[in-house]
Amino acid sequence: MTDRHHLLVHGGTFAAVGDGGDISGVRGSGSPDGLFVRDARHLSRWQLTVDGAVPEALTPVADGDTARCVLVPRGGRQEPPAYTLFREQAVGEGAFVESLRVTSNRPVPTTLRLAITADADFTDQFELRSDYRTYLKTGATRSRQVLDHGVEFTYQRGEWRSCTTVSAEPAPDGVEETGTGARRLVWTLDLEPHGTAELSLRVMARPHGDKRALRVPRSPADLNEQLLTLEGEFVQDVAFPTGWPELAAACARGLADLASLQVTATGPDGEELRVPAAGAPWFLTLLGRDALLTSLFALPYRPHLAAATLPALAATQATETGAASVAQPGKIVHEVRHGELAHFGQVPFGRYYGSVDATPLFLVLLGAYVEQTGDAAMARRLQAHARAAIAWMLDHGGLTSRGYLVYRADQGGLANQNWKDSPGAICWSDGTRASGPVMAAGAQGYAYDALRRTAWLARTVWEDETYAALLEQAAGDLRDRFQRDFWMPDRSFPALALDGEGRQVDALASDAGHLLWSGLLDKEYGEKVGRRLLEPDFFSGWGVRTLAAGQPAYHPLSYHRGSVWPHDNALITLGLARYGLHDEARAVAHALVDAATVTGHRLPEVLAGYGRDVHAEPVPYPHACVRESRSAAAPLALLTAVGGA
């Protein structure tokens, strides 16, 4: 992350702390700062002082599941530090735990006044993004109550109520007001010569509506042990490639990250499920497209992710039309939010359906899951949901009326509703944005695959031959139309999209590789596309760029117009292998694994598009999610595509 924040993630909870373990709560930095649970900030200040001064980091916090640092008082070479403070922090579900050990470096008795200044502003994540929006919160109140062992912060707005409880052992000697709403917990520590004192602090967050009986572990070590156990369960029994240790390490790191990115969801019968969150920090929630692709990548190794994702998305499938949420019957949800602004309808993302491709991907995963596992019961259980998804594709989705899946910009939500969802992502090669209803190329590939896989389910599980034949006919017609309307003969490449007037949006983009994954292109066209993606304007040496360099629209630090996305490249690699382009598939896989090796075997959400010949290490994209489920699962897709080659 930027601004020297360090991320701790466990389920639906994350904390972003500074080099010394503090939380300053500064707004407008573009990155989060605080303890967050279910889209709200439950700690906005957490600042340590000793004798009224902020110590400096002798050993700053490093990346990891536990934040550890060593602090000393500020001083010079002539005066050795009077004390050393060892600080350790970790997060769990709805919890933040810290242990402090302060050791005197003096040969005489010493008294220190240690203080933790804490506050909880309960700010919604959408208020902290750098989009300059403000939200009216009529009647909202905050209160603080001193407890025997700490302090409790409470937020109330109508029926919405959240609280954060800070407790300490030993209890603080006092809790002071600061004049800002924060409270200062203070201890007077009498240390023997070279003596040591220890403190334990626990923070429990209670988001609105959370009725779980949570127990906060006493130490960061206890929380870390919980997470390590969970990570071990994800990694065990996976056959990593012995001949390619770097890929094996990337797979292991990715599986461990997937373990920490599991959030709760509810199935059609009210059952509690654990599904992949999209990513931390901003998207620690269920996003349909992200959970589906993550589950697809992990399917041969961790099919339980798909077994949870499918019913969770079935439970949130739209059953009626909603203008603000872009809901239509049969549509699969794009984003689920639990925060205050979503609750009061001030943002449309409580259940937001602004995705053209989550619905076909739901069908792709269902078919792939049943084929992989033989779990026909899942196909029978979700038959009505699958048929509703098909009906959406044919009706509201546009396959019948327009011949393609189509979306329109949503004024209150997303301008683009395919995977490249930033405002300028769907553009001509000169950078001009596509206008009117958009038919994105990649979504058509997903639709084709969805129709074919659902036809297979209809024939083999539902025993409905008529429905199967109907879907197979629709798939064949879509393939014929696509190759006629999207293929650009002068460039031997498919258009990125068709605009509202049916014109080819001519930017050369990586989405063409998704068509290989879906099998939409015939063999001749597919081989041309696959080889073209490995030419230098597309291939940076760290992966395939989202937009080929040399076009006026290209920018190496654009979110979707020149960057390199690991999950995008994972789909491309699977597609290359599908079309028999194994050398090209290995080239992309090796590039991604090399990038992961440089960054501790963890692939970020996105990398800058600078070439390997320009800079010897991958350049990070400045605002990328540090942990992202699709990127975490991408090495598994590479393993599927190329094995241990």
XYZ file of C-alpha atoms in Angstrom:
645
model
C 0.000 0.000 0.000
C 0.976 3.635 -0.304
C 1.486 6.098 2.612
C 3.317 3.441 4.654
C 0.189 1.680 5.825
C 0.386 -1.996 6.703
C -2.616 -4.228 6.274
C -3.812 -6.934 8.658
C -6.708 -9.023 7.331
C -8.849 -11.745 8.875
C -12.242 -12.523 7.378
C -14.455 -9.443 7.228
C -12.101 -7.404 9.426
C -8.995 -5.469 8.510
C -6.732 -2.926 10.125
C -4.369 -0.483 8.457
C -1.613 0.742 10.780
C 1.472 2.880 10.332
C 5.139 1.970 10.730
C 4.903 2.332 14.511
C 1.538 0.574 14.838
C -0.456 3.791 15.189
C -3.739 4.755 13.550
C -4.042 8.465 12.857
C -7.436 8.542 11.141
C -6.344 11.074 8.552
C -8.863 11.481 5.727
C -8.184 12.134 2.064
C -4.998 10.083 1.784
C -6.560 7.691 -0.720
C -5.779 4.700 1.472
C -7.626 3.566 4.593
C -6.347 4.145 8.108
C -8.055 2.370 10.992
C -9.860 -0.783 12.050
C -12.708 -1.688 9.687
C -15.531 -4.186 10.108
C -18.457 -4.578 7.681
C -17.673 -1.378 5.765
C -17.342 0.880 8.845
C -14.316 2.254 10.681
C -14.441 1.040 14.273
C -11.119 2.581 15.293
C -10.170 5.935 13.834
C -7.389 6.749 16.321
C -5.003 4.470 18.135
C -1.918 6.429 19.100
C 0.734 5.512 21.594
C 2.703 8.040 23.635
C 5.251 7.627 26.414
C 5.723 10.602 28.746
C 3.655 12.660 26.297
C 5.898 11.963 23.293
C 5.445 9.701 20.288
C 8.276 7.150 20.155
C 10.008 6.413 16.879
C 10.172 3.085 15.093
C 13.539 1.403 15.513
C 12.160 -1.608 13.654
C 9.042 -0.608 11.693
C 6.070 -2.840 11.038
C 6.748 -5.305 8.213
C 4.275 -7.079 5.963
C 2.658 -10.103 7.561
C -0.406 -11.356 9.396
C 0.905 -9.867 12.658
C 2.227 -6.307 13.011
C 5.401 -6.200 15.066
C 7.607 -3.200 15.699
C 10.240 -1.972 18.142
C 9.987 1.608 19.411
C 12.348 3.890 21.321
C 12.187 7.528 22.471
C 13.475 10.051 20.003
C 17.008 11.145 20.764
C 20.550 11.398 19.551
C 23.721 9.391 19.535
C 24.909 10.942 22.812
C 21.923 9.729 24.856
C 21.018 6.029 24.550
C 17.253 5.327 24.657
C 15.820 5.236 28.177
C 13.428 2.421 27.256
C 12.568 0.006 24.465
C 8.965 -0.799 23.616
C 7.998 -3.998 21.811
C 4.609 -3.732 20.123
C 2.603 -6.568 18.539
C -0.843 -6.377 16.897
C -3.227 -8.738 15.092
C -6.852 -8.824 13.947
C -9.576 -11.445 14.137
C -13.276 -11.472 13.311
C -14.482 -8.146 14.718
C -11.399 -7.826 16.910
C -8.077 -6.027 17.212
C -5.598 -7.172 19.863
C -2.339 -5.577 20.953
C 0.388 -6.532 23.390
C 2.896 -4.000 24.671
C 6.125 -4.796 26.505
C 8.189 -1.882 27.737
C 11.678 -2.478 29.094
C 13.764 0.058 30.953
C 17.330 0.458 29.762
C 18.395 2.292 32.937
C 20.234 0.858 35.972
C 17.955 2.787 38.356
C 14.187 2.694 39.025
C 12.226 4.501 36.321
C 8.664 5.794 36.080
C 7.005 6.100 32.678
C 3.576 7.436 31.767
C 2.220 5.350 28.895
C -0.960 6.359 27.087
C -3.146 5.092 24.248
C -5.397 7.701 22.640
C -8.382 5.923 21.087
C -11.395 7.007 19.083
C -14.032 5.449 16.853
C -15.741 7.668 14.271
C -17.741 4.815 12.620
C -17.198 6.398 9.217
C -18.549 4.450 6.264
C -15.879 3.319 3.786
C -17.619 5.198 0.977
C -16.960 8.453 2.862
C -13.225 7.754 2.926
C -12.708 7.251 -0.788
C -11.156 10.108 -2.709
C -14.262 10.973 -4.743
C -15.165 14.167 -2.830
C -18.717 13.062 -2.048
C -20.417 13.973 1.210
C -23.392 12.271 2.829
C -26.001 13.810 5.130
C -26.455 11.947 8.428
C -29.394 13.587 10.115
C -29.791 12.759 13.794
C -26.538 10.837 14.153
C -24.984 10.869 17.646
C -21.772 9.535 19.158
C -21.215 8.745 22.821
C -18.386 7.489 25.041
C -18.664 5.565 28.284
C -15.804 4.854 30.663
C -15.673 1.219 31.778
C -13.785 -0.479 34.609
C -11.191 -1.782 32.153
C -11.401 0.772 29.325
C -13.939 2.708 27.304
C -16.835 2.073 24.932
C -17.657 4.193 21.856
C -21.203 4.110 20.473
C -22.778 5.476 17.299
C -26.544 5.849 16.805
C -28.580 6.988 13.817
C -32.227 6.017 13.918
C -32.375 2.236 14.191
C -28.684 1.964 13.224
C -26.382 1.305 16.187
C -22.717 0.334 16.303
C -20.205 0.228 19.110
C -16.509 -0.361 19.784
C -15.264 -1.553 23.163
C -11.656 -1.054 24.265
C -10.503 -3.042 27.292
C -7.080 -3.379 28.861
C -5.252 -5.651 31.276
C -4.131 -4.326 33.623
C -6.889 -1.730 33.676
C -5.749 1.829 32.950
C -5.093 4.120 35.897
C -7.383 6.633 34.262
C -9.367 7.509 31.129
C -8.987 11.140 30.137
C -10.929 13.408 27.820
C -8.941 15.019 25.012
C -11.284 17.733 23.787
C -11.703 16.002 20.426
C -14.048 13.141 21.301
C -11.166 10.715 21.664
C -10.318 9.194 25.029
C -6.841 8.676 26.450
C -6.157 5.528 28.467
C -3.174 6.142 30.777
C -0.908 3.970 32.906
C 1.843 4.960 35.330
C 4.519 2.285 35.108
C 7.088 1.971 37.884
C 9.953 -0.050 36.467
C 12.763 -1.650 38.424
C 16.306 -1.256 37.088
C 16.216 -2.856 33.634
C 12.697 -3.937 34.538
C 9.796 -4.790 32.221
C 6.055 -4.147 32.237
C 3.449 -5.689 29.940
C 0.018 -4.512 28.834
C -2.669 -6.247 26.807
C -5.322 -4.298 24.914
C -8.367 -5.735 23.187
C -10.779 -3.981 20.843
C -14.134 -5.553 20.035
C -16.219 -4.097 17.193
C -19.992 -4.545 17.150
C -21.375 -3.541 13.742
C -25.087 -2.888 13.411
C -27.081 -6.098 13.387
C -24.180 -8.306 14.478
C -25.549 -10.583 17.184
C -22.744 -13.124 17.192
C -21.267 -14.114 20.564
C -17.710 -13.107 19.767
C -14.808 -13.969 22.030
C -11.743 -11.816 21.598
C -8.489 -13.760 22.139
C -6.134 -12.369 24.729
C -3.051 -11.937 22.565
C -1.913 -11.360 18.989
C -0.209 -14.753 19.184
C -3.579 -16.435 19.790
C -5.113 -14.654 16.801
C -2.136 -15.467 14.622
C -2.404 -19.133 15.585
C -6.064 -19.138 14.516
C -5.174 -17.665 11.141
C -2.218 -20.004 10.625
C -4.477 -22.979 11.312
C -6.973 -21.731 8.743
C -4.214 -21.076 6.202
C -2.849 -24.560 6.785
C -6.257 -26.073 6.020
C -6.326 -24.231 2.698
C -2.817 -25.289 1.695
C -2.810 -28.926 2.820
C -3.116 -31.752 0.293
C -2.580 -29.512 -2.752
C -0.047 -31.116 -5.092
C 2.337 -28.262 -5.802
C 4.769 -28.616 -8.729
C 8.100 -29.917 -7.475
C 9.978 -28.840 -10.592
C 8.911 -25.200 -10.387
C 9.349 -24.049 -6.778
C 8.488 -20.436 -7.578
C 5.038 -21.432 -8.866
C 4.586 -23.719 -5.868
C 5.386 -20.800 -3.546
C 2.962 -18.507 -5.390
C 0.210 -21.134 -5.104
C 0.874 -21.586 -1.383
C 0.903 -17.835 -0.781
C -2.289 -17.420 -2.779
C -4.106 -20.158 -0.864
C -3.021 -18.619 2.443
C -4.373 -15.250 1.308
C -7.643 -16.869 0.244
C -7.948 -18.262 3.769
C -7.754 -14.772 5.243
C -10.185 -13.329 2.663
C -13.196 -15.503 3.588
C -16.309 -13.557 4.622
C -19.702 -14.739 5.779
C -22.721 -14.984 3.491
C -26.133 -16.646 3.639
C -27.474 -19.384 1.390
C -31.004 -19.870 -0.006
C -32.119 -21.776 3.104
C -30.554 -19.348 5.569
C -27.400 -21.424 6.027
C -24.192 -19.570 6.890
C -21.490 -19.796 4.231
C -17.890 -18.622 3.879
C -17.143 -17.084 0.485
C -14.148 -15.288 -1.058
C -14.209 -11.542 -0.516
C -13.026 -9.495 -3.479
C -10.037 -7.866 -1.801
C -8.606 -5.651 0.888
C -8.756 -2.855 1.710
C -11.751 -1.445 -0.155
C -13.574 -4.599 -1.237
C -13.646 -6.916 1.747
C -17.121 -8.077 0.779
C -18.923 -10.365 -1.655
C -18.567 -9.234 -5.277
C -20.239 -11.619 -7.697
C -17.749 -11.532 -10.554
C -14.728 -11.722 -8.252
C -16.035 -14.603 -6.159
C -17.003 -16.539 -9.287
C -13.639 -16.169 -11.009
C -11.766 -16.934 -7.795
C -13.837 -20.080 -7.326
C -13.266 -21.110 -10.949
C -9.489 -20.733 -10.628
C -9.451 -22.719 -7.380
C -11.995 -25.326 -8.483
C -9.594 -28.230 -9.176
C -7.904 -27.691 -5.792
C -10.459 -26.155 -3.431
C -13.955 -26.944 -4.769
C -15.535 -25.937 -1.453
C -15.131 -22.289 -2.513
C -17.466 -22.891 -5.453
C -19.784 -24.943 -3.237
C -20.237 -21.863 -1.034
C -20.162 -19.157 -3.708
C -22.918 -20.689 -5.851
C -25.648 -20.863 -3.166
C -24.582 -17.488 -1.718
C -25.115 -15.826 -5.102
C -28.305 -17.805 -5.708
C -29.653 -16.390 -2.431
C -29.037 -12.823 -3.610
C -30.237 -13.345 -7.197
C -32.672 -10.596 -8.229
C -36.338 -11.519 -8.406
C -37.738 -8.137 -9.434
C -36.731 -4.930 -11.197
C -35.072 -2.139 -9.223
C -33.919 1.047 -10.931
C -31.422 2.234 -8.300
C -29.849 -1.191 -7.833
C -29.962 -2.074 -11.583
C -31.768 -5.279 -10.556
C -33.713 -7.403 -13.039
C -35.265 -10.846 -12.495
C -32.629 -13.586 -12.737
C -29.629 -11.259 -12.541
C -26.714 -12.210 -10.280
C -25.584 -9.600 -7.792
C -22.460 -7.549 -8.470
C -21.783 -6.169 -4.982
C -23.143 -6.658 -1.470
C -22.522 -4.027 1.211
C -23.415 -3.929 4.905
C -22.545 -0.353 5.855
C -24.614 2.551 7.109
C -24.858 4.365 3.770
C -26.067 1.210 2.026
C -28.559 0.581 4.842
C -30.126 4.034 4.423
C -30.020 3.878 0.603
C -27.480 6.702 0.262
C -25.337 4.465 -1.950
C -26.901 1.795 -4.189
C -24.525 -0.980 -3.191
C -26.459 -2.772 -0.447
C -27.345 -5.188 -3.217
C -26.125 -3.763 -6.483
C -26.576 -5.590 -9.776
C -24.471 -3.432 -12.114
C -22.626 -6.290 -13.812
C -23.258 -7.704 -17.268
C -21.047 -10.735 -16.714
C -21.714 -12.071 -13.199
C -24.845 -13.855 -14.448
C -23.178 -15.894 -17.222
C -20.183 -16.566 -14.953
C -22.580 -17.986 -12.353
C -23.737 -20.497 -14.951
C -20.169 -21.227 -16.055
C -19.142 -21.997 -12.468
C -22.213 -24.147 -11.829
C -21.520 -26.264 -14.905
C -17.788 -26.487 -14.213
C -18.377 -27.368 -10.549
C -20.763 -30.220 -11.355
C -18.431 -31.514 -14.067
C -15.415 -31.343 -11.730
C -17.022 -32.822 -8.615
C -19.945 -34.886 -9.881
C -22.182 -33.063 -7.373
C -25.411 -33.282 -9.356
C -27.360 -32.388 -6.215
C -26.039 -28.830 -6.485
C -27.318 -28.580 -10.068
C -30.717 -29.871 -8.999
C -30.867 -27.536 -6.008
C -30.011 -24.489 -8.120
C -31.963 -25.485 -11.230
C -34.547 -22.718 -10.801
C -31.794 -20.158 -10.242
C -29.897 -21.350 -13.327
C -32.997 -21.170 -15.511
C -33.738 -17.682 -14.177
C -30.165 -16.645 -15.061
C -30.615 -17.995 -18.602
C -33.931 -16.137 -18.885
C -32.194 -12.910 -17.840
C -29.491 -13.387 -20.485
C -32.055 -13.968 -23.210
C -34.488 -11.265 -22.091
C -33.202 -8.319 -20.042
C -29.584 -9.151 -20.876
C -30.200 -8.529 -24.576
C -29.278 -11.816 -26.279
C -32.663 -12.091 -27.967
C -33.326 -8.442 -28.818
C -29.779 -7.217 -29.527
C -28.022 -10.504 -30.229
C -25.526 -9.826 -27.429
C -25.342 -9.158 -23.735
C -25.621 -5.389 -23.389
C -25.295 -2.842 -20.590
C -25.965 0.849 -20.180
C -24.040 3.275 -18.007
C -25.579 3.607 -14.562
C -25.586 7.232 -13.399
C -25.608 6.334 -9.709
C -23.250 3.380 -10.010
C -20.864 2.101 -12.664
C -20.329 3.551 -16.118
C -18.997 0.217 -17.391
C -20.394 -3.070 -16.145
C -17.930 -5.602 -17.510
C -14.717 -6.483 -15.668
C -13.067 -3.299 -16.928
C -15.482 -1.101 -15.031
C -13.618 2.214 -14.766
C -15.257 5.098 -16.686
C -12.860 5.233 -19.656
C -12.029 1.547 -19.914
C -14.176 0.735 -22.961
C -12.772 3.002 -25.630
C -11.561 3.340 -29.190
C -7.843 3.142 -29.845
C -7.667 6.955 -29.760
C -9.150 7.000 -26.235
C -12.679 8.089 -27.157
C -15.168 6.427 -24.845
C -17.850 4.146 -26.209
C -21.316 5.674 -26.023
C -24.826 4.290 -25.749
C -25.604 0.670 -24.899
C -22.346 -1.296 -24.892
C -21.780 -4.902 -25.971
C -18.407 -5.873 -24.456
C -16.526 -8.690 -26.172
C -15.536 -10.667 -23.088
C -19.104 -10.890 -21.803
C -20.179 -12.548 -25.059
C -17.611 -15.260 -24.512
C -18.940 -15.888 -21.007
C -22.492 -16.027 -22.395
C -21.463 -18.605 -25.004
C -19.799 -20.787 -22.374
C -22.776 -20.367 -20.030
C -25.241 -21.498 -22.688
C -23.193 -24.586 -23.554
C -22.542 -25.606 -19.952
C -26.180 -25.117 -18.963
C -27.251 -27.169 -21.970
C -25.029 -29.966 -20.641
C -26.688 -29.706 -17.206
C -30.132 -29.746 -18.816
C -29.318 -32.905 -20.710
C -27.372 -34.849 -18.057
C -28.944 -33.727 -14.758
C -32.327 -32.113 -15.398
C -33.233 -34.538 -18.217
C -34.692 -31.775 -20.361
C -33.543 -32.474 -23.913
C -35.716 -29.748 -25.444
C -34.204 -27.052 -23.211
C -30.688 -28.377 -23.892
C -31.211 -28.179 -27.654
C -32.586 -24.640 -27.340
C -29.510 -23.479 -25.440
C -27.094 -25.193 -27.817
C -28.770 -23.482 -30.748
C -28.519 -20.119 -28.989
C -24.817 -20.726 -28.320
C -24.102 -21.631 -31.946
C -25.959 -18.583 -33.215
C -24.061 -16.321 -30.822
C -20.731 -17.701 -32.019
C -21.618 -17.106 -35.668
C -22.832 -13.556 -34.999
C -19.815 -12.670 -32.907
C -17.230 -13.669 -35.486
C -19.159 -11.718 -38.111
C -19.724 -8.524 -36.098
C -16.668 -8.248 -33.807
C -13.812 -9.485 -35.985
C -11.677 -6.661 -37.466
C -10.141 -8.134 -40.666
C -7.640 -5.310 -41.087
C -6.206 -6.023 -37.635
C -6.862 -9.771 -37.430
C -8.254 -9.162 -33.970
C -11.679 -8.805 -32.322
C -13.026 -5.402 -31.320
C -13.118 -4.568 -27.623
C -16.868 -3.929 -27.887
C -19.705 -2.748 -30.087
C -21.208 0.625 -29.225
C -24.858 1.633 -29.224
C -24.865 1.974 -32.999
C -23.195 -1.383 -33.547
C -19.823 0.138 -34.455
C -16.647 -1.737 -33.585
C -14.826 -0.156 -30.646
C -11.408 -0.758 -32.114
C -8.968 -0.660 -29.176
C -6.677 -3.699 -29.087
C -7.348 -5.098 -25.624
C -6.583 -8.148 -23.518
C -10.283 -9.069 -23.378
C -9.642 -11.044 -26.563
C -7.821 -13.592 -24.396
C -11.050 -14.197 -22.458
C -12.610 -15.330 -25.727
C -9.977 -18.060 -25.889
C -10.864 -19.154 -22.343
C -14.546 -19.314 -23.300
C -13.880 -21.057 -26.620
C -15.912 -18.523 -28.599
C -13.453 -18.110 -31.493
C -12.854 -20.778 -34.097
C -9.387 -22.343 -34.205
C -7.900 -20.099 -36.907
C -9.038 -16.861 -35.256
C -8.117 -18.143 -31.817
C -4.557 -18.951 -32.798
C -4.120 -15.517 -34.388
C -5.380 -13.810 -31.233
C -3.219 -15.927 -28.947
C -0.017 -15.204 -30.841
C -0.875 -11.509 -31.135
C -1.191 -11.198 -27.346
C 2.473 -12.232 -26.992
C 3.813 -9.491 -29.266
C 5.828 -6.747 -27.495
C 3.117 -4.063 -27.521
C 0.837 -6.387 -25.543
C 3.320 -8.451 -23.539
C 5.277 -6.430 -20.974
C 7.452 -9.282 -19.744
C 5.378 -9.370 -16.537
C 2.168 -10.263 -18.344
C -0.246 -9.143 -21.054
C -1.279 -5.492 -20.860
C -4.962 -4.619 -20.729
C -4.405 -2.367 -23.741
C -1.631 -2.740 -26.296
C 1.059 -0.068 -26.071
C 1.393 2.373 -28.958
C -2.297 3.245 -29.096
C -3.166 6.817 -28.054
C -5.466 5.374 -25.362
C -2.594 3.468 -23.723
C -1.212 4.545 -20.351
C 0.993 2.234 -18.234
C -0.503 3.610 -14.991
C -4.119 3.533 -16.101
C -6.374 1.166 -14.156
C -7.667 -0.599 -17.280
C -5.904 1.014 -20.252
C -2.391 -0.399 -20.151
C -1.870 -2.041 -16.762
C -1.272 -5.767 -16.182
C -3.880 -7.702 -14.179
C -2.909 -11.144 -12.847
C -6.450 -12.547 -13.028
C -6.800 -11.264 -16.607
C -3.562 -13.036 -17.467
C -4.700 -16.209 -15.710
C -7.754 -16.333 -17.969
C -5.550 -15.646 -20.991
C -3.180 -18.465 -19.997
C -6.057 -20.913 -19.625
C -7.312 -19.776 -23.040
C -3.934 -20.167 -24.706
C -3.682 -23.705 -23.365
C -7.204 -24.459 -24.585
C -6.203 -23.511 -28.142
C -3.008 -25.570 -28.000
C -0.697 -22.539 -27.756
C 1.353 -24.101 -24.988
C 4.570 -22.156 -25.552
C 2.643 -18.889 -25.311
C 0.806 -20.118 -22.212
C 4.113 -20.966 -20.535
C 5.535 -17.554 -21.443
C 2.665 -15.734 -19.712
C 2.755 -18.088 -16.735
C 6.494 -17.616 -16.238
C 6.110 -13.835 -16.473
C 3.458 -13.790 -13.739
C 5.386 -16.154 -11.503
C 8.505 -14.015 -11.918
C 6.486 -10.960 -10.871
C 5.156 -12.816 -7.838
C 8.642 -13.955 -6.860
C 9.840 -10.354 -6.701
C 6.938 -9.399 -4.415
C 7.183 -12.170 -1.826
C 5.266 -14.675 -4.013
C 2.075 -12.592 -3.691
C 0.411 -11.199 -6.805
C -1.287 -7.838 -6.271
C -4.569 -6.833 -7.870
C -2.814 -4.998 -10.701
C 0.660 -3.971 -11.890
C 1.763 -1.010 -13.967
C 2.244 -1.698 -17.666
C 5.933 -0.759 -17.875
C 7.996 -3.310 -19.764
C 10.565 -5.588 -18.218
C 13.106 -4.075 -20.572
C 12.450 -0.635 -19.062
C 12.613 -1.618 -15.385
C 14.082 -4.833 -14.006
C 11.297 -5.276 -11.417
C 7.520 -5.012 -11.807
C 6.282 -1.484 -11.079
C 3.351 -1.492 -8.633
C 0.084 0.185 -9.514
C -0.294 2.917 -6.863
C -3.838 2.133 -5.642
C -4.020 -1.629 -6.033
C -5.654 -3.917 -3.501
C -2.799 -5.515 -1.582
C -4.707 -8.765 -1.205
C -7.190 -9.665 -3.912
C -8.928 -13.008 -4.196
C -8.716 -13.310 -7.997
C -4.990 -12.574 -7.925
C -4.508 -14.940 -4.993
C -6.164 -17.724 -7.003
C -4.391 -16.831 -10.270
C -1.337 -19.082 -9.617
C -3.737 -22.024 -9.282
C -5.100 -21.224 -12.742
C -1.530 -21.127 -14.069
C -0.903 -24.535 -12.516
C -4.009 -25.860 -14.261
C -2.970 -24.355 -17.597
C 0.696 -25.346 -17.770
C 1.321 -27.778 -14.918
C 4.828 -27.610 -13.502
C 6.400 -26.556 -16.818
